[in-house]
Amino acid sequence: DTTITGTALATSDVRVTPIADQIARNGTADVILGGGLSRFDATDETALKEQGYSVLGSVSSQIPATRADLNGAAGEKVFGLFNKGNLTVEKAKQDNPAAPQAQEPSLPEMTKKAIELLDKKKEKDSKGDGFYLQIEGALIDKRSHANDAAQTLEETKAFDDAVAAALDFAKKDGNTLVIVTADHETGGFSVIEKGS
């Protein structure tokens, strides 16, 4: 649920490529879902397809993927970006269900689909190796920076639902560790006792 960003830097000894270029070309992640489509271009889409990714939407035409694309996704490598920039906050999707952005999947939906895809790949793996999945509720931070309590709460709820999906899988799997952490606090958002 995070926008993928990067900046190209060059020195005489080291060249750091934009994160989008690295993602499109290193092939190490099997499932990539989120926002940030505008960071990718036609050459990135070609590179992804050459590595066997099923690309949802169209990177070269800058057409974001939709919830329907996610639901129909299959294969061992899936790449889907659902907004040109940051994903739309949940409250905005709830308040405007007819808006095109309402077709973006929620963080819990992406979490469930990522787990489903990775678990299928794990079952096919002759070594029986597991998988690592990182999920970020980045919009909690973005709405907290704006001191927007209503949207912060909706994003926190979406993240909590994503964690619940991971915990449900962990209980069924019996061999999964789920770690939940935060990187920092923003905006002084806190829960206090009544009357405090």
CSV table of N, CA, C and O in Angstrom, one decimal, residues 59-166:
chain,number,residue,atom,x,y,z
A,59,VAL,N,1.2,-1.0,-17.8
A,59,VAL,CA,2.2,0.0,-17.4
A,59,VAL,C,2.5,0.9,-18.5
A,59,VAL,O,2.6,2.2,-18.3
A,60,SER,N,2.7,0.4,-19.7
A,60,SER,CA,3.1,1.2,-20.9
A,60,SER,C,2.0,2.3,-21.2
A,60,SER,O,2.3,3.4,-21.6
A,61,SER,N,0.7,2.0,-21.0
A,61,SER,CA,-0.4,2.9,-21.2
A,61,SER,C,-0.8,3.7,-20.0
A,61,SER,O,-1.7,4.5,-20.0
A,62,GLN,N,-0.1,3.4,-18.9
A,62,GLN,CA,-0.4,4.0,-17.6
A,62,GLN,C,-1.9,3.8,-17.2
A,62,GLN,O,-2.5,4.7,-16.7
A,63,ILE,N,-2.4,2.6,-17.4
A,63,ILE,CA,-3.7,2.2,-16.9
A,63,ILE,C,-3.6,1.4,-15.7
A,63,ILE,O,-3.1,0.3,-15.7
A,64,PRO,N,-4.0,2.0,-14.5
A,64,PRO,CA,-3.9,1.2,-13.3
A,64,PRO,C,-4.7,-0.1,-13.3
A,64,PRO,O,-5.8,-0.2,-14.0
A,65,ALA,N,-4.3,-1.1,-12.6
A,65,ALA,CA,-5.0,-2.3,-12.4
A,65,ALA,C,-6.2,-2.0,-11.5
A,65,ALA,O,-6.3,-1.0,-10.8
A,66,THR,N,-7.2,-2.9,-11.5
A,66,THR,CA,-8.4,-2.8,-10.7
A,66,THR,C,-8.6,-4.0,-9.8
A,66,THR,O,-7.9,-5.0,-9.9
A,67,ARG,N,-9.6,-3.9,-8.9
A,67,ARG,CA,-9.9,-4.9,-8.0
A,67,ARG,C,-10.2,-6.2,-8.8
A,67,ARG,O,-9.8,-7.3,-8.4
A,68,ALA,N,-10.9,-6.1,-9.9
A,68,ALA,CA,-11.3,-7.2,-10.7
A,68,ALA,C,-10.0,-7.9,-11.3
A,68,ALA,O,-9.9,-9.1,-11.4
A,69,ASP,N,-9.0,-7.0,-11.7
A,69,ASP,CA,-7.8,-7.6,-12.2
A,69,ASP,C,-7.1,-8.4,-11.1
A,69,ASP,O,-6.6,-9.5,-11.3
A,70,LEU,N,-7.1,-7.9,-9.9
A,70,LEU,CA,-6.5,-8.6,-8.7
A,70,LEU,C,-7.2,-9.9,-8.5
A,70,LEU,O,-6.5,-10.9,-8.3
A,71,ASN,N,-8.5,-9.9,-8.5
A,71,ASN,CA,-9.3,-11.1,-8.2
A,71,ASN,C,-9.0,-12.2,-9.2
A,71,ASN,O,-9.0,-13.4,-8.9
A,72,GLY,N,-8.7,-11.8,-10.5
A,72,GLY,CA,-8.5,-12.8,-11.5
A,72,GLY,C,-7.0,-13.1,-11.7
A,72,GLY,O,-6.6,-14.0,-12.5
A,73,ALA,N,-6.1,-12.5,-10.9
A,73,ALA,CA,-4.7,-12.7,-11.0
A,73,ALA,C,-4.3,-14.2,-10.6
A,73,ALA,O,-4.8,-14.8,-9.7
A,74,ALA,N,-3.4,-14.7,-11.4
A,74,ALA,CA,-2.9,-16.1,-11.2
A,74,ALA,C,-1.5,-16.1,-11.7
A,74,ALA,O,-1.0,-15.2,-12.4
A,75,GLY,N,-0.8,-17.2,-11.3
A,75,GLY,CA,0.6,-17.3,-11.7
A,75,GLY,C,1.6,-17.2,-10.5
A,75,GLY,O,1.2,-16.8,-9.4
A,76,GLU,N,2.8,-17.5,-10.8
A,76,GLU,CA,3.8,-17.4,-9.8
A,76,GLU,C,4.4,-16.1,-9.6
A,76,GLU,O,5.0,-15.8,-8.5
A,77,LYS,N,4.3,-15.2,-10.6
A,77,LYS,CA,4.8,-13.8,-10.5
A,77,LYS,C,3.7,-12.9,-10.9
A,77,LYS,O,3.3,-13.0,-12.1
A,78,VAL,N,3.3,-12.0,-10.0
A,78,VAL,CA,2.2,-11.0,-10.3
A,78,VAL,C,2.7,-9.6,-9.9
A,78,VAL,O,3.2,-9.4,-8.9
A,79,PHE,N,2.4,-8.7,-10.9
A,79,PHE,CA,2.8,-7.3,-10.7
A,79,PHE,C,1.5,-6.5,-10.9
A,79,PHE,O,0.9,-6.5,-12.0
A,80,GLY,N,1.0,-5.7,-9.9
A,80,GLY,CA,-0.2,-4.9,-10.1
A,80,GLY,C,-0.1,-3.7,-9.3
A,80,GLY,O,0.1,-3.7,-8.1
A,81,LEU,N,-0.2,-2.5,-10.0
A,81,LEU,CA,-0.3,-1.2,-9.4
A,81,LEU,C,-1.6,-0.6,-9.7
A,81,LEU,O,-2.0,-0.5,-10.8
A,82,PHE,N,-2.3,-0.1,-8.6
A,82,PHE,CA,-3.7,0.2,-8.7
A,82,PHE,C,-3.9,1.7,-8.7
A,82,PHE,O,-5.1,2.2,-8.7
A,83,ASN,N,-2.9,2.5,-8.8
A,83,ASN,CA,-3.0,4.0,-8.8
A,83,ASN,C,-1.7,4.5,-9.4
A,83,ASN,O,-0.6,4.0,-9.1
A,84,LYS,N,-1.8,5.6,-10.1
A,84,LYS,CA,-0.6,6.3,-10.6
A,84,LYS,C,0.3,6.8,-9.5
A,84,LYS,O,1.5,6.8,-9.6
A,85,GLY,N,-0.3,7.2,-8.4
A,85,GLY,CA,0.4,7.7,-7.3
A,85,GLY,C,0.1,6.9,-6.1
A,85,GLY,O,0.1,5.6,-6.2
A,86,ASN,N,-0.1,7.5,-4.9
A,86,ASN,CA,-0.5,6.8,-3.7
A,86,ASN,C,-1.8,6.2,-4.0
A,86,ASN,O,-2.7,6.7,-4.7
A,87,LEU,N,-2.1,5.1,-3.3
A,87,LEU,CA,-3.4,4.5,-3.3
A,87,LEU,C,-4.4,5.5,-2.7
A,87,LEU,O,-4.0,6.4,-1.9
A,88,THR,N,-5.7,5.3,-3.0
A,88,THR,CA,-6.7,6.2,-2.5
A,88,THR,C,-7.0,5.8,-1.0
A,88,THR,O,-7.1,4.6,-0.8
A,89,VAL,N,-7.2,6.7,-0.2
A,89,VAL,CA,-7.5,6.4,1.2
A,89,VAL,C,-8.9,5.7,1.3
A,89,VAL,O,-9.8,6.0,0.5
A,90,GLU,N,-9.0,4.8,2.2
A,90,GLU,CA,-10.2,4.0,2.4
A,90,GLU,C,-11.5,4.9,2.6
A,90,GLU,O,-12.5,4.6,2.0
A,91,LYS,N,-11.4,5.9,3.4
A,91,LYS,CA,-12.5,6.8,3.6
A,91,LYS,C,-13.0,7.4,2.3
A,91,LYS,O,-14.2,7.5,2.1
A,92,ALA,N,-12.1,7.9,1.5
A,92,ALA,CA,-12.5,8.5,0.2
A,92,ALA,C,-13.2,7.4,-0.7
A,92,ALA,O,-14.2,7.8,-1.4
A,93,LYS,N,-12.8,6.2,-0.7
A,93,LYS,CA,-13.4,5.2,-1.5
A,93,LYS,C,-14.8,4.9,-0.9
A,93,LYS,O,-15.8,4.7,-1.7
A,94,GLN,N,-14.9,4.9,0.4
A,94,GLN,CA,-16.2,4.6,1.0
A,94,GLN,C,-17.2,5.7,0.8
A,94,GLN,O,-18.4,5.5,0.5
A,95,ASP,N,-16.7,7.0,0.8
A,95,ASP,CA,-17.6,8.1,0.6
A,95,ASP,C,-18.0,8.3,-0.9
A,95,ASP,O,-18.9,9.0,-1.2
A,96,ASN,N,-17.2,7.8,-1.8
A,96,ASN,CA,-17.4,7.9,-3.2
A,96,ASN,C,-17.4,6.6,-4.0
A,96,ASN,O,-16.5,6.3,-4.8
A,97,PRO,N,-18.3,5.7,-3.7
A,97,PRO,CA,-18.2,4.3,-4.2
A,97,PRO,C,-18.3,4.3,-5.8
A,97,PRO,O,-17.9,3.3,-6.4
A,98,ALA,N,-18.8,5.3,-6.4
A,98,ALA,CA,-19.0,5.3,-7.9
A,98,ALA,C,-17.7,5.9,-8.5
A,98,ALA,O,-17.5,5.8,-9.8
A,99,ALA,N,-16.8,6.4,-7.8
A,99,ALA,CA,-15.5,7.0,-8.4
A,99,ALA,C,-14.6,5.9,-8.9
A,99,ALA,O,-14.6,4.8,-8.3
A,100,PRO,N,-13.9,6.1,-9.9
A,100,PRO,CA,-13.0,5.1,-10.5
A,100,PRO,C,-12.0,4.6,-9.4
A,100,PRO,O,-11.7,3.4,-9.4
A,101,GLN,N,-11.6,5.4,-8.5
A,101,GLN,CA,-10.6,5.0,-7.4
A,101,GLN,C,-11.2,4.0,-6.5
A,101,GLN,O,-10.5,3.2,-5.8
A,102,ALA,N,-12.6,3.9,-6.5
A,102,ALA,CA,-13.2,2.9,-5.6
A,102,ALA,C,-12.9,1.5,-6.1
A,102,ALA,O,-13.2,0.5,-5.4
A,103,GLN,N,-12.4,1.4,-7.4
A,103,GLN,CA,-12.1,0.1,-7.9
A,103,GLN,C,-10.7,-0.4,-7.5
A,103,GLN,O,-10.3,-1.5,-7.8
A,104,GLU,N,-10.0,0.4,-6.7
A,104,GLU,CA,-8.7,-0.1,-6.1
A,104,GLU,C,-9.0,-1.1,-5.0
A,104,GLU,O,-9.9,-0.9,-4.2
A,105,PRO,N,-8.3,-2.2,-5.0
A,105,PRO,CA,-8.5,-3.1,-3.8
A,105,PRO,C,-8.0,-2.5,-2.5
A,105,PRO,O,-7.1,-1.6,-2.5
A,106,SER,N,-8.5,-2.9,-1.5
A,106,SER,CA,-8.1,-2.5,-0.1
A,106,SER,C,-6.8,-3.2,0.3
A,106,SER,O,-6.4,-4.2,-0.4
A,107,LEU,N,-6.1,-2.7,1.3
A,107,LEU,CA,-4.9,-3.4,1.8
A,107,LEU,C,-5.3,-4.8,2.2
A,107,LEU,O,-4.5,-5.8,1.9
A,108,PRO,N,-6.4,-5.1,2.9
A,108,PRO,CA,-6.7,-6.5,3.3
A,108,PRO,C,-6.9,-7.4,2.0
A,108,PRO,O,-6.5,-8.5,2.0
A,109,GLU,N,-7.5,-6.8,1.0
A,109,GLU,CA,-7.8,-7.6,-0.2
A,109,GLU,C,-6.4,-8.0,-0.9
A,109,GLU,O,-6.2,-9.1,-1.3
A,110,MET,N,-5.5,-7.0,-1.0
A,110,MET,CA,-4.2,-7.3,-1.5
A,110,MET,C,-3.4,-8.3,-0.7
A,110,MET,O,-2.7,-9.2,-1.2
A,111,THR,N,-3.6,-8.2,0.6
A,111,THR,CA,-2.9,-9.1,1.5
A,111,THR,C,-3.4,-10.5,1.3
A,111,THR,O,-2.6,-11.5,1.2
A,112,LYS,N,-4.7,-10.7,1.3
A,112,LYS,CA,-5.3,-12.0,1.0
A,112,LYS,C,-4.8,-12.6,-0.3
A,112,LYS,O,-4.5,-13.8,-0.4
A,113,LYS,N,-4.8,-11.8,-1.3
A,113,LYS,CA,-4.4,-12.3,-2.7
A,113,LYS,C,-3.0,-12.7,-2.7
A,113,LYS,O,-2.6,-13.7,-3.2
A,114,ALA,N,-2.1,-11.8,-2.1
A,114,ALA,CA,-0.7,-12.1,-2.1
A,114,ALA,C,-0.4,-13.4,-1.3
A,114,ALA,O,0.4,-14.2,-1.8
A,115,ILE,N,-1.1,-13.6,-0.2
A,115,ILE,CA,-0.9,-14.9,0.5
A,115,ILE,C,-1.4,-16.0,-0.3
A,115,ILE,O,-0.7,-17.1,-0.4
A,116,GLU,N,-2.5,-15.9,-1.0
A,116,GLU,CA,-3.0,-17.0,-1.8
A,116,GLU,C,-2.0,-17.3,-2.9
A,116,GLU,O,-1.7,-18.5,-3.1
A,117,LEU,N,-1.5,-16.3,-3.6
A,117,LEU,CA,-0.5,-16.6,-4.7
A,117,LEU,C,0.8,-17.2,-4.2
A,117,LEU,O,1.3,-18.1,-4.8
A,118,LEU,N,1.3,-16.6,-3.1
A,118,LEU,CA,2.6,-17.2,-2.5
A,118,LEU,C,2.4,-18.6,-2.0
A,118,LEU,O,3.3,-19.4,-2.1
A,119,ASP,N,1.2,-18.8,-1.3
A,119,ASP,CA,1.0,-20.2,-0.8
A,119,ASP,C,0.9,-21.2,-1.9
A,119,ASP,O,1.4,-22.3,-1.8
A,120,LYS,N,0.3,-20.9,-3.0
A,120,LYS,CA,0.2,-21.8,-4.2
A,120,LYS,C,1.6,-22.1,-4.7
A,120,LYS,O,1.9,-23.2,-5.0
A,121,LYS,N,2.4,-21.0,-4.8
A,121,LYS,CA,3.8,-21.3,-5.3
A,121,LYS,C,4.5,-22.1,-4.3
A,121,LYS,O,5.3,-23.0,-4.7
A,122,LYS,N,4.3,-21.9,-3.0
A,122,LYS,CA,5.0,-22.7,-2.0
A,122,LYS,C,4.6,-24.2,-2.1
A,122,LYS,O,5.5,-25.1,-2.0
A,123,GLU,N,3.4,-24.5,-2.4
A,123,GLU,CA,2.9,-25.8,-2.5
A,123,GLU,C,3.5,-26.6,-3.7
A,123,GLU,O,3.7,-27.8,-3.7
A,124,LYS,N,3.9,-25.8,-4.8
A,124,LYS,CA,4.5,-26.4,-6.0
A,124,LYS,C,6.0,-26.5,-5.8
A,124,LYS,O,6.6,-27.3,-6.5
A,125,ASP,N,6.6,-25.9,-4.8
A,125,ASP,CA,8.0,-25.9,-4.6
A,125,ASP,C,8.4,-27.2,-4.1
A,125,ASP,O,8.0,-27.7,-3.0
A,126,SER,N,9.3,-27.9,-4.8
A,126,SER,CA,9.7,-29.3,-4.4
A,126,SER,C,10.5,-29.3,-3.1
A,126,SER,O,10.5,-30.2,-2.4
A,127,LYS,N,11.2,-28.1,-2.8
A,127,LYS,CA,11.9,-28.0,-1.5
A,127,LYS,C,11.0,-27.7,-0.3
A,127,LYS,O,11.4,-27.9,0.8
A,128,GLY,N,9.8,-27.3,-0.6
A,128,GLY,CA,8.8,-27.0,0.5
A,128,GLY,C,9.2,-25.7,1.2
A,128,GLY,O,8.7,-25.5,2.3
A,129,ASP,N,10.0,-24.9,0.6
A,129,ASP,CA,10.3,-23.6,1.3
A,129,ASP,C,9.1,-22.7,1.4
A,129,ASP,O,8.2,-22.8,0.6
A,130,GLY,N,9.1,-21.9,2.5
A,130,GLY,CA,8.0,-21.0,2.7
A,130,GLY,C,8.2,-19.7,1.9
A,130,GLY,O,8.9,-19.7,0.9
A,131,PHE,N,7.6,-18.6,2.4
A,131,PHE,CA,7.7,-17.4,1.8
A,131,PHE,C,7.8,-16.2,2.8
A,131,PHE,O,7.4,-16.4,3.9
A,132,TYR,N,8.2,-15.1,2.3
A,132,TYR,CA,8.3,-13.9,3.1
A,132,TYR,C,7.4,-12.9,2.5
A,132,TYR,O,7.5,-12.7,1.2
A,133,LEU,N,6.5,-12.2,3.2
A,133,LEU,CA,5.6,-11.2,2.7
A,133,LEU,C,5.7,-10.0,3.6
A,133,LEU,O,5.5,-10.1,4.8
A,134,GLN,N,6.0,-8.8,3.0
A,134,GLN,CA,6.0,-7.6,3.7
A,134,GLN,C,4.8,-6.8,3.3
A,134,GLN,O,4.6,-6.6,2.1
A,135,ILE,N,4.0,-6.3,4.2
A,135,ILE,CA,2.8,-5.5,3.9
A,135,ILE,C,3.0,-4.2,4.7
A,135,ILE,O,3.3,-4.2,5.9
A,136,GLU,N,2.8,-3.0,4.0
A,136,GLU,CA,2.9,-1.7,4.6
A,136,GLU,C,1.6,-1.0,4.5
A,136,GLU,O,1.0,-0.8,3.5
A,137,GLY,N,1.1,-0.5,5.7
A,137,GLY,CA,0.0,0.4,5.7
A,137,GLY,C,0.5,1.9,5.6
A,137,GLY,O,0.3,2.6,6.6
A,138,ALA,N,1.0,2.3,4.5
A,138,ALA,CA,1.7,3.6,4.3
A,138,ALA,C,0.8,4.7,4.5
A,138,ALA,O,1.2,5.8,4.9
A,139,LEU,N,-0.5,4.6,4.2
A,139,LEU,CA,-1.4,5.7,4.2
A,139,LEU,C,-1.8,6.1,5.6
A,139,LEU,O,-2.2,7.2,5.8
A,140,ILE,N,-1.5,5.3,6.6
A,140,ILE,CA,-1.7,5.7,8.0
A,140,ILE,C,-0.8,6.9,8.2
A,140,ILE,O,-1.2,7.9,8.8
A,141,ASP,N,0.5,6.7,7.9
A,141,ASP,CA,1.5,7.8,8.0
A,141,ASP,C,1.1,9.0,7.2
A,141,ASP,O,1.2,10.1,7.8
A,142,LYS,N,0.7,8.9,6.0
A,142,LYS,CA,0.4,10.0,5.2
A,142,LYS,C,-0.8,10.8,5.7
A,142,LYS,O,-0.8,12.0,5.7
A,143,ARG,N,-1.8,10.1,6.2
A,143,ARG,CA,-2.9,10.8,6.8
A,143,ARG,C,-2.6,11.4,8.2
A,143,ARG,O,-3.1,12.4,8.6
A,144,SER,N,-1.7,10.8,8.9
A,144,SER,CA,-1.3,11.3,10.2
A,144,SER,C,-0.5,12.6,10.0
A,144,SER,O,-0.6,13.5,10.8
A,145,HIS,N,0.4,12.6,9.0
A,145,HIS,CA,1.1,13.9,8.7
A,145,HIS,C,0.1,15.0,8.4
A,145,HIS,O,0.5,16.2,8.8
A,146,ALA,N,-1.0,14.8,7.9
A,146,ALA,CA,-2.0,15.8,7.6
A,146,ALA,C,-2.9,16.0,8.8
A,146,ALA,O,-3.8,16.8,8.8
A,147,ASN,N,-2.7,15.3,9.9
A,147,ASN,CA,-3.5,15.4,11.2
A,147,ASN,C,-5.0,15.2,10.8
A,147,ASN,O,-5.9,15.9,11.3
A,148,ASP,N,-5.2,14.2,10.0
A,148,ASP,CA,-6.6,13.9,9.6
A,148,ASP,C,-7.0,12.6,10.3
A,148,ASP,O,-6.7,11.5,9.9
A,149,ALA,N,-7.7,12.8,11.5
A,149,ALA,CA,-8.0,11.7,12.4
A,149,ALA,C,-8.9,10.7,11.7
A,149,ALA,O,-8.8,9.5,11.8
A,150,ALA,N,-10.0,11.2,11.0
A,150,ALA,CA,-10.9,10.3,10.4
A,150,ALA,C,-10.3,9.3,9.4
A,150,ALA,O,-10.5,8.1,9.4
A,151,GLN,N,-9.4,9.9,8.5
A,151,GLN,CA,-8.8,9.0,7.5
A,151,GLN,C,-7.7,8.2,8.1
A,151,GLN,O,-7.5,7.0,7.7
A,152,THR,N,-7.0,8.7,9.2
A,152,THR,CA,-6.0,7.9,9.9
A,152,THR,C,-6.7,6.7,10.5
A,152,THR,O,-6.2,5.6,10.4
A,153,LEU,N,-7.9,6.9,11.1
A,153,LEU,CA,-8.6,5.7,11.7
A,153,LEU,C,-9.0,4.7,10.7
A,153,LEU,O,-8.8,3.5,10.9
A,154,GLU,N,-9.5,5.1,9.5
A,154,GLU,CA,-9.9,4.2,8.5
A,154,GLU,C,-8.7,3.4,7.9
A,154,GLU,O,-8.8,2.2,7.7
A,155,GLU,N,-7.6,4.1,7.8
A,155,GLU,CA,-6.4,3.4,7.3
A,155,GLU,C,-5.8,2.4,8.4
A,155,GLU,O,-5.3,1.4,8.0
A,156,THR,N,-5.9,2.8,9.6
A,156,THR,CA,-5.5,1.9,10.7
A,156,THR,C,-6.4,0.7,10.7
A,156,THR,O,-5.9,-0.5,10.9
A,157,LYS,N,-7.7,0.9,10.5
A,157,LYS,CA,-8.7,-0.3,10.4
A,157,LYS,C,-8.3,-1.2,9.3
A,157,LYS,O,-8.3,-2.4,9.4
A,158,ALA,N,-8.0,-0.6,8.1
A,158,ALA,CA,-7.6,-1.4,7.0
A,158,ALA,C,-6.3,-2.2,7.3
A,158,ALA,O,-6.2,-3.4,6.9
A,159,PHE,N,-5.4,-1.6,7.9
A,159,PHE,CA,-4.2,-2.3,8.3
A,159,PHE,C,-4.5,-3.4,9.3
A,159,PHE,O,-3.9,-4.5,9.2
A,160,ASP,N,-5.3,-3.1,10.3
A,160,ASP,CA,-5.7,-4.2,11.2
A,160,ASP,C,-6.4,-5.3,10.5
A,160,ASP,O,-6.1,-6.5,10.9
A,161,ASP,N,-7.2,-5.1,9.5
A,161,ASP,CA,-7.8,-6.1,8.8
A,161,ASP,C,-6.8,-6.9,8.0
A,161,ASP,O,-7.0,-8.1,7.8
A,162,ALA,N,-5.8,-6.2,7.5
A,162,ALA,CA,-4.7,-6.9,6.7
A,162,ALA,C,-3.9,-7.9,7.7
A,162,ALA,O,-3.6,-9.0,7.4
A,163,VAL,N,-3.7,-7.4,8.9
A,163,VAL,CA,-3.0,-8.2,9.9
A,163,VAL,C,-3.9,-9.4,10.3
A,163,VAL,O,-3.4,-10.5,10.4
A,164,ALA,N,-5.2,-9.2,10.4
A,164,ALA,CA,-6.1,-10.3,10.7
A,164,ALA,C,-6.1,-11.4,9.6
A,164,ALA,O,-6.1,-12.6,9.9
A,165,ALA,N,-6.0,-10.9,8.3
A,165,ALA,CA,-5.9,-11.9,7.2
A,165,ALA,C,-4.6,-12.7,7.3
A,165,ALA,O,-4.6,-13.9,7.1
A,166,ALA,N,-3.5,-12.0,7.7
A,166,ALA,CA,-2.2,-12.7,7.9
A,166,ALA,C,-2.3,-13.7,9.0
A,166,ALA,O,-1.8,-14.8,9.0
